[in-house]
Amino acid sequence: MAAREVTMTRITSCFTSIFLAAFLAACGAGETPSETASTTTPASENDIDLIVNGSHIVTMDEVGTIIENGAIAIDDGVILAIGSGDEITAKYSAAVTLDGERRIVMPGIVNGHSHAAMTLLRGVADDLALMDWLQNYIFPAEVEFVDAEFVRIGTELACWEMIRGGTTTFVDMYYYPDTIAQVVEDCGMRALISATVIDQRSPDAENADDGIRKGSGFIERWQNRNSRITPIFGPHANYTLNAEQLAATRDAAMKYGVPISIHLSESPFEVQNSQNTYGMTSIEHFESIGFFEGPTIAAHVVWPTQEEIPILAERRVGVIHNPTSNMKIASGIAPITEMLEAGVLVGLGTDGAASNNDLDMWEEMRLAAFLQKVDRMDPTAIPATTVLRMATSGGATAIGLGDTIGSLEVGKRADLIQVAFEDVHHVPTYDVVSHLVYVSDEQDVASVIIDGKVVMLERKITSIDTERVAEEATALAARIQAALNERNQAN
Ligand SMILES: [Zn+2]
């Protein structure tokens, strides 16, 4: 199937991109006044920042164009042109060129739901049910150990792991969002960062009101500061906030014009709790209080009813599927096939490293496909192309960035990765998309470009001092381990 798609779409896409490239070049795209002023001989408008070659360019555009022996011209963080390697090389002269031999180029992966700094709590409490895990382990450990320093180191660790695995954008929900934003600004990733709102004492707020107040300050500080960073609100869930607090968080989000990320319909406990409290399931309750009137990124959504799925589609709620976390905490199997059929926007996420226990989006892709197949006893459920879309263009749309990233198209921001197809598990390759979803893993990711900047080159991360982060994480984990040992001895 994919091989036929290649031959059908390659020719038209090349012509279109050449035309657009010529048009953009004629307009002098990417040239800034300061660049012109500082050069004695004016640089040609075809002198650009970066050319990325690939044996295949998997664009993930609307029609699934795949270009063999292709290249992407990038300047000023934007994709200027996409075409055959020969055409792009003949037209443009780049400061940096990445070789494309045995390299598949695809959009950077979008991790739609994470708690990045929880990398530092990886493995401290496994094999527990969601409410036991949250209330008896995670929430107390967070109040005890989580401060701005913890968040800085844990988020750096997560960004390192995500870049290494080809993730270029993530939606985070954790504490000390200013610290998270600073790490993201420095490491070059793209992120929607939620200020957590929860009605209990948390590491950075006393209660929900305090959370909204501090979150508003965070949004004022970071809105329009860096185009890679979108500050948003992250009310925790229907069971950790009451109806007034949920509505107040939505009001604050509307005031600043920002989306909300939230855990929604995650477990049977949550649905039952909502029934008991409101006489309605979570999604019905949210609809009844007008919560979906602004953009919503909803993580998990494992237990939507048949009546609730059309609400999610109509309200354009971005559903983030977290198959590993849902399996590990035994939350259930989300009806992804039904949601996609109903037109719900669906992306993929890892959730935090304490419930996964890694940030490997390749694993999420594979499990998303396999879970639907075995749940429905139907091997045709969620084919490879669909799941790759959920991790790229579909995920970008679900988090509200569909016009900016998620596919390799002229005019979009240049977030892309090169995946090496040289390991034995890629020999032979009949179908590139099949291999990306069912074979590739994090170790295959060779280079990562975010917003036109190379942040990993041939597996060497250039934007994070990984040695320092490893040392700091190890030292902090030793302190956490000592405190846990002390507590266990006291009990
Ligand atoms: Zn979560």
XYZ file of C-alpha atoms and ligand atoms in Angstrom:
492
model
C 0.000 0.000 0.000
C 2.659 2.491 1.042
C 4.815 1.675 -1.985
C 1.920 2.611 -4.266
C 1.357 5.802 -2.274
C 5.004 6.731 -2.923
C 4.810 6.485 -6.707
C 1.417 8.180 -6.920
C 2.290 11.229 -4.889
C 5.978 11.796 -5.453
C 5.756 13.618 -8.766
C 3.022 16.113 -7.913
C 4.514 16.977 -4.548
C 7.899 17.756 -6.118
C 6.388 20.133 -8.639
C 4.298 21.894 -6.015
C 7.215 22.367 -3.687
C 9.541 23.684 -6.401
C 6.948 26.245 -7.350
C 6.411 27.313 -3.749
C 10.129 27.427 -3.089
C 10.677 29.665 -6.111
C 7.858 31.905 -4.993
C 9.196 32.196 -1.441
C 12.735 32.772 -2.669
C 11.519 35.550 -4.953
C 9.949 37.192 -1.894
C 13.264 37.030 -0.056
C 11.864 34.809 2.688
C 14.211 34.336 5.593
C 16.325 37.386 4.897
C 16.403 39.898 7.713
C 17.573 43.525 7.457
C 20.411 42.945 9.914
C 21.796 40.051 7.847
C 21.815 42.222 4.731
C 23.372 45.174 6.510
C 26.235 43.199 8.033
C 27.346 41.610 4.753
C 29.459 43.576 2.288
C 28.433 41.356 -0.622
C 24.705 40.823 -0.196
C 24.071 37.146 0.488
C 21.985 35.395 -2.102
C 18.444 34.767 -1.022
C 19.192 31.144 -1.762
C 21.832 31.074 0.993
C 19.938 29.323 3.746
C 20.534 27.828 7.193
C 20.011 24.138 6.659
C 19.330 21.376 4.138
C 18.193 18.007 5.477
C 18.413 15.085 3.057
C 16.638 11.769 3.356
C 16.432 8.500 1.473
C 12.701 8.978 2.085
C 10.876 12.084 3.287
C 7.706 10.971 5.055
C 5.854 14.291 5.030
C 2.635 13.240 6.866
C 0.810 15.876 4.796
C -2.897 15.482 4.066
C -2.379 12.894 1.297
C 0.581 11.108 2.871
C 3.244 12.205 0.397
C 6.526 10.283 0.618
C 9.460 11.569 -1.448
C 12.321 9.226 -2.293
C 15.820 10.749 -2.233
C 14.371 14.016 -1.067
C 15.547 17.093 0.774
C 14.115 19.906 2.847
C 15.363 23.486 2.672
C 15.124 25.348 5.985
C 15.786 28.968 6.826
C 14.967 31.055 9.866
C 13.197 28.074 11.488
C 10.765 27.632 8.584
C 10.469 24.965 5.888
C 11.185 26.854 2.637
C 10.986 24.011 0.173
C 10.645 20.243 -0.095
C 11.661 18.306 -3.188
C 14.154 15.930 -4.673
C 17.663 16.123 -3.238
C 19.076 17.181 -6.620
C 16.606 20.054 -7.035
C 17.070 21.407 -3.522
C 20.866 21.161 -3.672
C 20.965 22.867 -7.067
C 18.825 25.748 -5.890
C 20.022 26.392 -2.339
C 23.332 26.790 -0.630
C 23.113 25.927 3.069
C 25.381 26.691 6.003
C 24.757 23.146 7.252
C 23.713 20.088 5.233
C 22.702 16.762 6.772
C 23.437 13.724 4.645
C 20.454 11.518 3.851
C 21.934 8.141 3.151
C 19.830 5.476 4.918
C 18.067 8.281 6.777
C 14.257 8.562 6.865
C 13.102 12.133 7.469
C 9.768 12.590 9.234
C 8.061 15.238 11.385
C 9.219 15.493 14.993
C 7.078 13.417 17.341
C 4.431 15.116 19.514
C 4.100 13.787 23.078
C 0.659 15.092 24.041
C 0.749 14.302 27.761
C 3.659 14.160 30.179
C 4.812 15.048 33.661
C 8.414 15.509 32.582
C 10.122 15.949 35.952
C 8.678 12.632 37.161
C 11.683 11.017 35.471
C 13.202 11.474 38.955
C 10.446 9.285 40.489
C 10.814 6.548 37.882
C 10.452 3.176 39.560
C 9.833 4.391 43.127
C 6.291 2.952 43.232
C 5.339 0.344 40.635
C 2.551 -2.184 40.303
C -0.171 -0.188 42.109
C -3.706 0.924 41.213
C -4.158 4.569 40.157
C -5.755 5.947 43.349
C -3.479 3.940 45.694
C -0.461 5.004 43.612
C -1.500 8.696 43.559
C -2.754 9.159 47.110
C -0.373 6.926 49.056
C 2.837 7.288 47.055
C 3.027 9.998 44.405
C 1.240 12.953 46.053
C 3.083 12.516 49.432
C 6.455 11.980 47.697
C 5.875 15.111 45.631
C 5.052 17.277 48.644
C 8.188 15.971 50.357
C 10.730 16.082 47.527
C 9.534 18.316 44.704
C 10.946 21.838 44.598
C 12.187 24.061 41.768
C 15.562 22.282 41.728
C 13.890 18.861 41.434
C 11.763 20.161 38.563
C 14.748 21.687 36.772
C 16.825 18.503 36.914
C 13.897 16.157 36.236
C 12.725 18.211 33.249
C 16.240 18.410 31.804
C 16.490 14.642 32.153
C 13.134 14.259 30.385
C 14.053 16.663 27.572
C 17.272 14.727 27.042
C 15.316 11.460 26.865
C 12.661 12.950 24.584
C 15.131 14.561 22.149
C 17.140 11.346 22.069
C 13.946 9.523 21.036
C 12.810 12.012 18.383
C 10.162 13.891 20.352
C 10.243 17.587 19.469
C 7.055 18.859 21.174
C 5.444 17.896 24.467
C 2.510 18.955 26.597
C 3.610 19.013 30.206
C 1.697 19.197 33.466
C 3.748 19.607 36.614
C 4.768 22.014 39.353
C 7.033 25.102 39.118
C 6.036 25.799 35.502
C 8.448 28.770 35.261
C 11.299 26.342 35.842
C 9.934 23.929 33.218
C 9.619 26.805 30.735
C 13.196 27.912 31.403
C 14.497 24.383 30.739
C 12.469 24.176 27.514
C 13.691 27.589 26.398
C 17.306 26.514 26.967
C 17.146 23.000 25.452
C 15.391 24.139 22.268
C 12.261 21.970 22.491
C 8.699 23.087 21.815
C 6.145 22.698 24.614
C 2.769 23.580 26.009
C 3.441 23.927 29.724
C 0.565 23.656 32.176
C 0.417 25.393 35.510
C -1.095 22.652 37.657
C -4.308 23.467 39.545
C -5.308 20.956 42.219
C -7.368 21.413 45.388
C -4.827 20.144 47.889
C -1.459 21.241 49.131
C 0.973 20.668 46.272
C 4.690 21.422 45.946
C 3.998 24.920 44.587
C 0.511 25.929 45.791
C -1.743 25.677 48.847
C -5.004 24.890 47.060
C -6.924 25.440 43.814
C -7.362 29.210 44.242
C -3.659 29.613 44.923
C -2.926 27.416 41.890
C -5.061 29.595 39.600
C -3.473 32.775 40.984
C 0.079 31.481 40.555
C -0.789 29.955 37.167
C -2.073 33.339 35.976
C 1.260 34.908 36.923
C 3.116 32.189 35.023
C 0.997 32.779 31.924
C 1.556 36.548 32.111
C 5.314 35.999 32.334
C 5.566 33.494 29.463
C 2.824 34.388 26.992
C 4.395 35.809 23.807
C 7.905 35.479 25.222
C 9.143 32.559 23.117
C 7.259 31.153 20.112
C 8.285 27.608 21.127
C 6.636 27.906 24.538
C 2.888 28.090 25.177
C 1.942 28.558 28.838
C -1.436 26.971 29.676
C -3.507 25.835 32.658
C -3.527 22.227 33.882
C -6.439 21.569 36.236
C -5.614 18.079 37.486
C -8.908 16.158 37.196
C -12.637 16.014 37.900
C -11.990 14.259 41.247
C -9.318 16.655 42.572
C -11.259 19.879 41.833
C -14.902 20.777 42.426
C -17.227 22.201 39.761
C -16.605 25.829 40.821
C -12.841 25.371 40.715
C -12.993 23.704 37.296
C -15.166 26.566 35.989
C -12.865 29.174 37.557
C -9.839 27.588 35.851
C -11.667 27.659 32.510
C -12.561 31.336 33.070
C -8.905 32.148 33.736
C -7.843 30.229 30.608
C -10.437 32.143 28.534
C -9.209 35.427 29.956
C -5.676 34.737 28.665
C -6.845 32.892 25.529
C -4.921 29.730 26.387
C -5.868 26.046 26.233
C -6.286 23.692 29.164
C -4.788 20.247 29.647
C -6.488 17.850 32.062
C -6.830 14.157 32.969
C -10.287 13.063 31.842
C -12.339 9.884 32.203
C -9.169 8.022 33.119
C -10.394 5.294 35.470
C -13.603 3.553 36.559
C -13.052 5.273 39.943
C -13.266 8.709 38.317
C -16.447 7.897 36.389
C -18.126 6.439 39.493
C -16.982 9.346 41.657
C -18.485 11.788 39.156
C -21.755 9.818 39.067
C -21.922 9.881 42.867
C -21.122 13.599 43.119
C -22.939 15.066 40.107
C -25.238 12.290 38.876
C -23.276 12.464 35.609
C -20.100 10.973 34.136
C -17.042 13.260 33.863
C -17.456 14.331 30.238
C -21.204 15.026 30.677
C -20.369 16.994 33.798
C -17.730 19.061 31.977
C -20.184 19.724 29.142
C -22.840 20.817 31.663
C -20.548 23.447 33.214
C -19.320 24.779 29.849
C -15.811 23.484 30.441
C -15.346 22.562 26.756
C -16.102 26.081 25.542
C -12.362 26.731 25.277
C -9.670 24.484 23.770
C -9.117 21.340 25.854
C -6.381 18.720 25.721
C -7.738 15.690 27.565
C -5.386 12.928 28.641
C -6.414 9.259 28.812
C -10.213 9.344 28.059
C -10.419 5.610 28.648
C -14.086 5.437 29.677
C -16.172 7.763 27.475
C -19.743 6.526 26.981
C -21.383 6.251 23.548
C -23.191 9.530 24.335
C -19.977 11.289 25.327
C -17.892 10.489 22.222
C -19.910 12.867 19.961
C -19.470 15.622 22.587
C -15.685 15.216 22.344
C -15.864 15.414 18.537
C -18.196 18.414 18.455
C -16.201 20.339 21.063
C -12.937 19.487 19.233
C -11.442 18.164 22.460
C -7.911 16.875 21.777
C -7.812 13.382 23.242
C -4.367 12.110 24.195
C -4.097 8.338 24.273
C -1.561 6.925 26.771
C -1.572 3.181 26.104
C 1.400 2.226 28.296
C 0.224 4.142 31.372
C -3.346 2.887 30.881
C -2.022 -0.674 30.771
C 0.449 -0.353 33.654
C -2.069 1.183 36.074
C -4.786 -1.055 34.589
C -7.004 1.936 33.818
C -8.445 0.126 30.808
C -8.399 0.233 27.004
C -9.549 3.522 25.475
C -12.021 3.184 22.568
C -9.645 4.908 20.129
C -11.161 3.279 17.048
C -14.658 4.559 17.916
C -13.339 8.011 18.747
C -11.455 8.278 15.428
C -14.552 7.066 13.547
C -16.591 9.766 15.297
C -14.082 12.437 14.226
C -12.456 12.990 17.616
C -8.951 14.511 17.399
C -6.582 11.915 18.870
C -2.890 12.216 19.723
C -0.483 10.073 21.719
C 1.372 10.627 24.971
C 3.623 8.851 27.429
C 2.216 10.239 30.684
C 4.873 10.635 33.399
C 7.862 8.326 33.687
C 6.548 7.094 37.059
C 3.627 5.332 35.343
C 5.196 4.222 32.060
C 8.235 4.041 32.918
C 9.930 5.817 30.028
C 9.211 8.565 27.507
C 9.441 6.338 24.438
C 6.864 7.429 21.864
C 7.816 4.579 19.476
C 6.560 2.171 22.124
C 3.345 4.212 22.490
C 2.766 3.994 18.718
C 3.205 0.254 18.661
C 1.078 -0.352 21.757
C -1.677 1.982 20.531
C -1.998 -0.141 17.399
C -1.703 -3.525 19.113
C -4.126 -2.708 21.955
C -6.904 -1.752 19.534
C -6.291 -4.834 17.401
C -6.460 -7.281 20.304
C -9.297 -5.448 22.067
C -11.484 -5.647 18.974
C -10.018 -8.966 17.782
C -9.476 -7.156 14.489
C -5.966 -6.872 12.993
C -7.137 -4.126 10.620
C -7.901 -1.753 13.528
C -5.587 1.327 13.689
C -3.202 0.647 10.793
C 0.394 1.909 10.826
C -0.362 5.123 8.911
C -3.118 6.059 11.370
C -0.900 5.552 14.387
C 1.987 7.491 12.801
C -0.476 10.319 12.194
C -1.532 10.242 15.863
C 2.134 10.723 16.835
C 2.714 13.591 14.358
C 0.119 15.645 12.447
C -2.877 14.274 14.373
C -1.189 14.912 17.694
C -0.242 18.434 16.611
C -3.882 19.149 15.707
C -5.104 17.643 18.995
C -2.909 20.068 20.970
C -3.835 23.073 18.809
C -0.575 23.335 16.820
C -1.809 21.696 13.601
C -1.121 24.819 11.521
C 2.419 25.212 12.871
C 3.962 21.732 13.122
C 3.144 18.027 12.753
C 3.800 17.614 9.023
C 6.604 18.554 6.657
C 5.045 21.239 4.475
C 6.287 24.538 3.093
C 5.635 27.358 5.558
C 5.480 25.188 8.673
C 8.046 25.441 11.449
C 10.976 23.085 10.850
C 10.493 20.370 13.507
C 11.801 17.147 11.999
C 13.912 14.091 12.665
C 16.201 11.784 10.733
C 15.695 8.121 11.581
C 18.625 5.852 10.702
C 17.608 2.759 8.756
C 20.918 0.945 9.077
C 20.366 -1.436 11.992
C 19.781 -5.092 11.150
C 16.082 -4.731 12.008
C 15.697 -2.412 9.009
C 17.222 -4.916 6.567
C 15.354 -5.320 4.291
C 12.749 -2.520 4.219
C 9.732 -2.955 1.940
C 7.493 -0.337 3.509
C 8.937 2.684 5.294
C 5.798 3.517 7.312
C 5.471 -0.091 8.473
C 9.072 0.052 9.728
C 8.633 3.403 11.452
C 5.679 2.088 13.464
C 6.376 -1.611 13.932
C 10.204 -1.766 13.974
C 11.933 1.530 14.794
C 12.909 2.478 18.312
C 14.512 5.432 20.068
C 18.038 4.226 19.298
C 17.351 4.585 15.575
C 16.810 8.349 15.832
C 19.970 9.944 14.431
C 19.335 13.704 14.254
C 16.689 16.066 15.581
C 15.843 19.556 14.328
C 13.484 21.823 16.254
C 12.441 25.224 14.948
C 15.203 24.935 12.354
C 17.965 24.299 14.926
C 19.868 21.019 15.084
C 19.534 19.880 18.714
C 20.843 16.359 18.124
C 23.342 15.499 15.391
C 24.092 11.845 14.731
C 23.009 10.912 18.281
C 24.995 13.699 19.956
C 22.707 16.098 21.824
C 23.974 19.626 21.322
C 21.520 21.622 23.449
C 21.842 19.904 26.850
C 24.939 19.233 28.952
C 23.989 15.593 29.424
C 26.984 14.762 31.611
C 26.057 17.478 34.122
C 22.375 16.462 34.113
C 23.262 12.808 34.743
C 25.474 13.779 37.672
C 22.848 16.077 39.192
C 20.053 13.511 38.732
C 22.119 10.760 40.326
C 22.999 12.965 43.315
C 19.365 14.039 43.810
C 18.088 10.460 43.494
C 20.578 9.389 46.190
C 19.048 11.976 48.552
C 15.515 10.754 47.721
C 16.567 7.136 48.259
C 18.099 7.981 51.664
C 14.917 9.774 52.772
C 12.734 6.877 51.581
C 14.936 4.388 53.457
C 14.671 6.496 56.600
C 10.890 6.666 56.271
C 10.604 2.915 55.670
C 12.689 2.222 58.777
C 10.514 4.555 60.868
C 7.332 2.760 59.705
Zn -0.977 12.265 33.642
